[in-house]
Amino acid sequence: MNEFLTPITGVIQQHRGTIDKYMGDAVMAFWGAPLADDEHAHHAVAAGLAMIDAVAALKEPFAAKGWPAIAVGVGVSSGDMNVGNMGSEFRIAYTVMGDTVNLGSRLEGLTKQYGVHMIVNDGTARRAPLFAYRELDRVRVKGKHEPVAILEPMGLASGLPAERLAAAEQFAGMLAAYRDSDWDAAERILDQLDKVQTEPLYAVYRERIAQCRQAPPPADWAGVFDHTSK
């Protein structure tokens, strides 16, 4: 555990993050406090992408020791929250609280369901425009009523291959067809994407389309998916 958490912690600190706490094999961190940081969202996204690379670099040394391979999921949520010394007269911790914080935790949990390493909310994407993103879905997470757009950061837009940007644009077209209940068009785009590279994300939408064919959504459906688990 220490050999996993040490490089993760180093990445967060290098990108101006503040470690909040360790929770088993998870790390909670935040940006923009105690020191103000106008580029907090950019630094958080950069840290998340660097964490994924840091964990991938552990594969060989872990295998050499006979340890199991590990993967990481990262969730980043940007917005208003409370920050400061909180606790009791017996123990105080400098931490953050609020719906934005809880959403970050939910997004981390959703990485497994979409088959991606990192998910951010639209508030993060707006505040960190130098990265390219692939929109994954519009969702209602457990405990929340308002839907949010969730996106996968792909890296700095200036350094991404044209093929990857084109695939993301194609996927955006699939989402548009899916939200218009045009199942045939959505499946045709998924077929085209699968010919280039198969991804778990595409299987998620194939399954949803099959379900929608059997039980069509109502006329006022906006393509929002309700996640009922954390």
mmCIF file of C-alpha atoms in Angstrom:
data_model
loop_
_atom_site.group_PDB
_atom_site.id
_atom_site.type_symbol
_atom_site.label_atom_id
_atom_site.label_comp_id
_atom_site.label_asym_id
_atom_site.label_seq_id
_atom_site.Cartn_x
_atom_site.Cartn_y
_atom_site.Cartn_z
ATOM 1 C CA MET A 1 0.000 0.000 0.000
ATOM 2 C CA ASN A 2 2.797 2.418 0.837
ATOM 3 C CA GLU A 3 4.511 1.810 -2.498
ATOM 4 C CA PHE A 4 1.244 2.627 -4.249
ATOM 5 C CA LEU A 5 0.307 5.705 -2.211
ATOM 6 C CA THR A 6 3.769 7.285 -2.240
ATOM 7 C CA PRO A 7 3.956 8.070 -5.992
ATOM 8 C CA ILE A 8 0.293 9.115 -5.997
ATOM 9 C CA THR A 9 0.982 11.568 -3.176
ATOM 10 C CA GLY A 10 4.045 12.885 -4.982
ATOM 11 C CA VAL A 11 2.009 13.590 -8.105
ATOM 12 C CA ILE A 12 -0.628 15.513 -6.133
ATOM 13 C CA GLN A 13 1.980 17.646 -4.413
ATOM 14 C CA GLN A 14 3.832 18.332 -7.661
ATOM 15 C CA HIS A 15 0.590 19.676 -9.128
ATOM 16 C CA ARG A 16 -0.165 21.986 -6.184
ATOM 17 C CA GLY A 17 -2.779 19.757 -4.582
ATOM 18 C CA THR A 18 -3.553 19.420 -0.882
ATOM 19 C CA ILE A 19 -3.853 15.911 0.551
ATOM 20 C CA ASP A 20 -7.053 15.664 2.574
ATOM 21 C CA LYS A 21 -6.933 12.070 3.756
ATOM 22 C CA TYR A 22 -6.108 8.467 2.915
ATOM 23 C CA MET A 23 -9.064 6.081 2.936
ATOM 24 C CA GLY A 24 -7.747 2.552 2.567
ATOM 25 C CA ASP A 25 -6.374 2.451 -0.975
ATOM 26 C CA ALA A 26 -7.977 5.796 -1.883
ATOM 27 C CA VAL A 27 -6.599 9.325 -1.676
ATOM 28 C CA MET A 28 -8.750 12.421 -1.321
ATOM 29 C CA ALA A 29 -7.187 15.725 -2.356
ATOM 30 C CA PHE A 30 -8.315 19.230 -3.253
ATOM 31 C CA TRP A 31 -6.975 22.275 -5.055
ATOM 32 C CA GLY A 32 -7.233 26.017 -4.465
ATOM 33 C CA ALA A 33 -6.750 25.957 -0.677
ATOM 34 C CA PRO A 34 -5.108 26.840 1.617
ATOM 35 C CA LEU A 35 -3.325 28.824 -1.120
ATOM 36 C CA ALA A 36 -5.483 30.380 -3.826
ATOM 37 C CA ASP A 37 -4.929 28.909 -7.274
ATOM 38 C CA ASP A 38 -6.662 30.420 -10.304
ATOM 39 C CA GLU A 39 -5.756 27.303 -12.310
ATOM 40 C CA HIS A 40 -6.948 24.776 -9.741
ATOM 41 C CA ALA A 41 -9.020 22.793 -12.245
ATOM 42 C CA HIS A 42 -6.146 22.575 -14.729
ATOM 43 C CA HIS A 43 -3.782 21.373 -12.004
ATOM 44 C CA ALA A 44 -6.318 18.811 -10.765
ATOM 45 C CA VAL A 45 -6.859 17.347 -14.245
ATOM 46 C CA ALA A 46 -3.110 17.284 -14.920
ATOM 47 C CA ALA A 47 -2.584 15.515 -11.603
ATOM 48 C CA GLY A 48 -5.243 12.926 -12.401
ATOM 49 C CA LEU A 49 -3.676 12.090 -15.759
ATOM 50 C CA ALA A 50 -0.233 11.910 -14.135
ATOM 51 C CA MET A 51 -1.584 9.562 -11.436
ATOM 52 C CA ILE A 52 -2.786 7.169 -14.123
ATOM 53 C CA ASP A 53 0.698 7.158 -15.668
ATOM 54 C CA ALA A 54 2.319 6.714 -12.244
ATOM 55 C CA VAL A 55 0.191 3.654 -11.497
ATOM 56 C CA ALA A 56 0.958 2.181 -14.923
ATOM 57 C CA ALA A 57 4.678 2.557 -14.115
ATOM 58 C CA LEU A 58 4.172 0.341 -11.051
ATOM 59 C CA LYS A 59 3.130 -2.648 -13.146
ATOM 60 C CA GLU A 60 6.594 -4.106 -13.710
ATOM 61 C CA PRO A 61 8.068 -3.556 -10.215
ATOM 62 C CA PHE A 62 4.900 -4.994 -8.658
ATOM 63 C CA ALA A 63 5.025 -8.027 -10.960
ATOM 64 C CA ALA A 64 8.709 -8.567 -10.069
ATOM 65 C CA LYS A 65 7.681 -8.826 -6.411
ATOM 66 C CA GLY A 66 4.814 -11.175 -7.174
ATOM 67 C CA TRP A 67 2.246 -8.519 -6.315
ATOM 68 C CA PRO A 68 -1.043 -8.212 -8.236
ATOM 69 C CA ALA A 69 -1.484 -5.608 -10.936
ATOM 70 C CA ILE A 70 -3.444 -2.533 -9.916
ATOM 71 C CA ALA A 71 -5.496 0.090 -11.727
ATOM 72 C CA VAL A 72 -6.757 3.453 -10.582
ATOM 73 C CA GLY A 73 -9.932 5.455 -11.063
ATOM 74 C CA VAL A 74 -9.902 9.244 -10.728
ATOM 75 C CA GLY A 75 -12.860 11.572 -10.216
ATOM 76 C CA VAL A 76 -12.577 15.372 -10.316
ATOM 77 C CA SER A 77 -15.416 17.750 -9.496
ATOM 78 C CA SER A 78 -15.075 21.545 -9.563
ATOM 79 C CA GLY A 79 -17.461 23.997 -7.950
ATOM 80 C CA ASP A 80 -18.337 25.694 -4.686
ATOM 81 C CA MET A 81 -17.497 23.945 -1.428
ATOM 82 C CA ASN A 82 -16.718 24.697 2.197
ATOM 83 C CA VAL A 83 -13.077 24.517 3.280
ATOM 84 C CA GLY A 84 -11.460 25.031 6.648
ATOM 85 C CA ASN A 85 -10.782 23.491 10.042
ATOM 86 C CA MET A 86 -13.683 21.183 10.860
ATOM 87 C CA GLY A 87 -14.286 18.615 13.546
ATOM 88 C CA SER A 88 -14.838 18.647 17.275
ATOM 89 C CA GLU A 89 -13.198 19.955 20.418
ATOM 90 C CA PHE A 90 -11.237 16.703 20.496
ATOM 91 C CA ARG A 91 -9.958 16.634 16.933
ATOM 92 C CA ILE A 92 -9.822 19.156 14.083
ATOM 93 C CA ALA A 93 -9.014 18.503 10.427
ATOM 94 C CA TYR A 94 -8.460 20.943 7.566
ATOM 95 C CA THR A 95 -10.857 19.568 4.979
ATOM 96 C CA VAL A 96 -13.561 20.288 2.395
ATOM 97 C CA MET A 97 -17.291 19.575 2.475
ATOM 98 C CA GLY A 98 -20.264 20.015 0.162
ATOM 99 C CA ASP A 99 -22.123 18.603 -2.826
ATOM 100 C CA THR A 100 -19.175 19.278 -5.136
ATOM 101 C CA VAL A 101 -16.954 17.122 -2.923
ATOM 102 C CA ASN A 102 -19.489 14.301 -2.855
ATOM 103 C CA LEU A 103 -19.846 14.430 -6.635
ATOM 104 C CA GLY A 104 -16.107 13.916 -7.045
ATOM 105 C CA SER A 105 -16.387 10.698 -5.071
ATOM 106 C CA ARG A 106 -19.318 9.539 -7.197
ATOM 107 C CA LEU A 107 -17.399 10.252 -10.403
ATOM 108 C CA GLU A 108 -14.478 8.139 -9.236
ATOM 109 C CA GLY A 109 -16.894 5.267 -8.667
ATOM 110 C CA LEU A 110 -18.346 5.650 -12.165
ATOM 111 C CA THR A 111 -14.988 5.082 -13.874
ATOM 112 C CA LYS A 112 -15.478 1.329 -13.476
ATOM 113 C CA GLN A 113 -18.936 1.400 -15.058
ATOM 114 C CA TYR A 114 -17.773 3.328 -18.133
ATOM 115 C CA GLY A 115 -14.456 1.514 -18.500
ATOM 116 C CA VAL A 116 -12.314 4.655 -18.271
ATOM 117 C CA HIS A 117 -9.599 5.769 -15.877
ATOM 118 C CA MET A 118 -10.816 9.299 -15.182
ATOM 119 C CA ILE A 119 -14.076 11.251 -15.151
ATOM 120 C CA VAL A 120 -14.633 14.958 -14.519
ATOM 121 C CA ASN A 121 -17.761 17.072 -14.285
ATOM 122 C CA ASP A 122 -18.586 19.785 -16.789
ATOM 123 C CA GLY A 123 -17.546 22.442 -14.272
ATOM 124 C CA THR A 124 -14.020 21.071 -14.372
ATOM 125 C CA ALA A 125 -13.950 20.899 -18.161
ATOM 126 C CA ARG A 126 -15.028 24.542 -18.460
ATOM 127 C CA ARG A 127 -12.316 25.640 -16.035
ATOM 128 C CA ALA A 128 -9.557 23.593 -17.703
ATOM 129 C CA PRO A 129 -10.032 24.279 -21.429
ATOM 130 C CA LEU A 130 -6.518 23.345 -22.545
ATOM 131 C CA PHE A 131 -7.410 19.662 -22.260
ATOM 132 C CA ALA A 132 -9.488 17.737 -24.777
ATOM 133 C CA TYR A 133 -12.472 15.836 -23.413
ATOM 134 C CA ARG A 134 -14.796 13.099 -24.550
ATOM 135 C CA GLU A 135 -18.301 13.493 -23.168
ATOM 136 C CA LEU A 136 -19.401 10.166 -21.715
ATOM 137 C CA ASP A 137 -22.956 10.738 -20.563
ATOM 138 C CA ARG A 138 -25.484 12.890 -18.764
ATOM 139 C CA VAL A 139 -26.199 11.316 -15.426
ATOM 140 C CA ARG A 140 -28.061 11.671 -12.176
ATOM 141 C CA VAL A 141 -25.830 10.264 -9.443
ATOM 142 C CA LYS A 142 -27.192 8.688 -6.287
ATOM 143 C CA GLY A 143 -28.531 11.284 -3.870
ATOM 144 C CA LYS A 144 -28.746 14.100 -6.462
ATOM 145 C CA HIS A 145 -31.695 15.400 -8.471
ATOM 146 C CA GLU A 146 -30.017 17.572 -11.088
ATOM 147 C CA PRO A 147 -28.295 15.803 -14.017
ATOM 148 C CA VAL A 148 -24.656 16.553 -14.771
ATOM 149 C CA ALA A 149 -22.546 16.044 -17.868
ATOM 150 C CA ILE A 150 -19.574 13.774 -17.257
ATOM 151 C CA LEU A 151 -16.467 13.781 -19.423
ATOM 152 C CA GLU A 152 -13.213 11.883 -19.842
ATOM 153 C CA PRO A 153 -10.052 14.026 -20.111
ATOM 154 C CA MET A 154 -7.943 12.696 -22.981
ATOM 155 C CA GLY A 155 -4.882 14.904 -22.486
ATOM 156 C CA LEU A 156 -3.731 18.317 -23.621
ATOM 157 C CA ALA A 157 -5.545 19.106 -26.851
ATOM 158 C CA SER A 158 -2.365 20.344 -28.494
ATOM 159 C CA GLY A 159 -0.627 16.991 -28.139
ATOM 160 C CA LEU A 160 -3.338 14.500 -29.074
ATOM 161 C CA PRO A 161 -3.261 12.459 -32.293
ATOM 162 C CA ALA A 162 -5.814 13.525 -34.877
ATOM 163 C CA GLU A 163 -7.248 10.003 -34.909
ATOM 164 C CA ARG A 164 -8.129 10.150 -31.230
ATOM 165 C CA LEU A 165 -9.792 13.549 -31.584
ATOM 166 C CA ALA A 166 -11.755 12.245 -34.567
ATOM 167 C CA ALA A 167 -12.946 9.212 -32.593
ATOM 168 C CA ALA A 168 -14.130 11.487 -29.784
ATOM 169 C CA GLU A 169 -16.028 13.603 -32.306
ATOM 170 C CA GLN A 170 -17.628 10.471 -33.731
ATOM 171 C CA PHE A 171 -18.660 9.394 -30.259
ATOM 172 C CA ALA A 172 -20.254 12.821 -29.726
ATOM 173 C CA GLY A 173 -22.296 12.144 -32.853
ATOM 174 C CA MET A 174 -23.354 8.796 -31.409
ATOM 175 C CA LEU A 175 -24.482 10.529 -28.202
ATOM 176 C CA ALA A 176 -26.551 13.014 -30.224
ATOM 177 C CA ALA A 177 -28.290 10.184 -32.088
ATOM 178 C CA TYR A 178 -28.822 8.238 -28.858
ATOM 179 C CA ARG A 179 -30.412 11.254 -27.155
ATOM 180 C CA ASP A 180 -32.669 11.733 -30.193
ATOM 181 C CA SER A 181 -33.772 8.090 -29.816
ATOM 182 C CA ASP A 182 -32.276 7.286 -33.236
ATOM 183 C CA TRP A 183 -31.049 3.844 -32.239
ATOM 184 C CA ASP A 184 -30.090 2.772 -35.775
ATOM 185 C CA ALA A 185 -27.844 5.795 -36.328
ATOM 186 C CA ALA A 186 -26.267 5.400 -32.895
ATOM 187 C CA GLU A 187 -25.473 1.738 -33.582
ATOM 188 C CA ARG A 188 -23.985 2.517 -37.000
ATOM 189 C CA ILE A 189 -21.545 4.947 -35.382
ATOM 190 C CA LEU A 190 -20.672 2.396 -32.702
ATOM 191 C CA ASP A 191 -19.970 -0.131 -35.464
ATOM 192 C CA GLN A 192 -17.583 2.343 -37.106
ATOM 193 C CA LEU A 193 -15.831 3.051 -33.806
ATOM 194 C CA ASP A 194 -15.487 -0.646 -32.990
ATOM 195 C CA LYS A 195 -13.657 -1.225 -36.272
ATOM 196 C CA VAL A 196 -10.920 1.142 -35.109
ATOM 197 C CA GLN A 197 -10.724 0.154 -31.426
ATOM 198 C CA THR A 198 -13.130 -1.731 -29.194
ATOM 199 C CA GLU A 199 -13.812 -0.099 -25.830
ATOM 200 C CA PRO A 200 -15.974 -1.056 -22.833
ATOM 201 C CA LEU A 201 -17.742 2.305 -23.230
ATOM 202 C CA TYR A 202 -19.163 1.252 -26.579
ATOM 203 C CA ALA A 203 -20.569 -1.946 -25.038
ATOM 204 C CA VAL A 204 -22.288 0.167 -22.371
ATOM 205 C CA TYR A 205 -24.225 2.042 -25.046
ATOM 206 C CA ARG A 206 -24.979 -1.058 -27.093
ATOM 207 C CA GLU A 207 -26.630 -2.547 -24.018
ATOM 208 C CA ARG A 208 -28.583 0.640 -23.333
ATOM 209 C CA ILE A 209 -29.782 0.838 -26.925
ATOM 210 C CA ALA A 210 -30.984 -2.763 -26.738
ATOM 211 C CA GLN A 211 -32.907 -1.929 -23.571
ATOM 212 C CA CYS A 212 -34.391 1.196 -25.158
ATOM 213 C CA ARG A 213 -35.595 -0.821 -28.154
ATOM 214 C CA GLN A 214 -37.432 -3.167 -25.798
ATOM 215 C CA ALA A 215 -38.795 -0.406 -23.552
ATOM 216 C CA PRO A 216 -38.730 2.939 -25.405
ATOM 217 C CA PRO A 217 -38.169 5.979 -23.179
ATOM 218 C CA PRO A 218 -40.899 8.653 -22.846
ATOM 219 C CA ALA A 219 -41.234 11.456 -25.373
ATOM 220 C CA ASP A 220 -39.690 14.009 -23.004
ATOM 221 C CA TRP A 221 -36.613 11.839 -22.371
ATOM 222 C CA ALA A 222 -33.394 13.855 -22.442
ATOM 223 C CA GLY A 223 -30.895 11.009 -22.475
ATOM 224 C CA VAL A 224 -30.147 11.256 -18.754
ATOM 225 C CA PHE A 225 -29.086 8.011 -17.060
ATOM 226 C CA ASP A 226 -29.883 7.475 -13.379
ATOM 227 C CA HIS A 227 -27.143 5.765 -11.374
ATOM 228 C CA THR A 228 -28.630 4.196 -8.270
ATOM 229 C CA SER A 229 -25.407 3.038 -6.589
ATOM 230 C CA LYS A 230 -22.313 4.812 -5.315
#
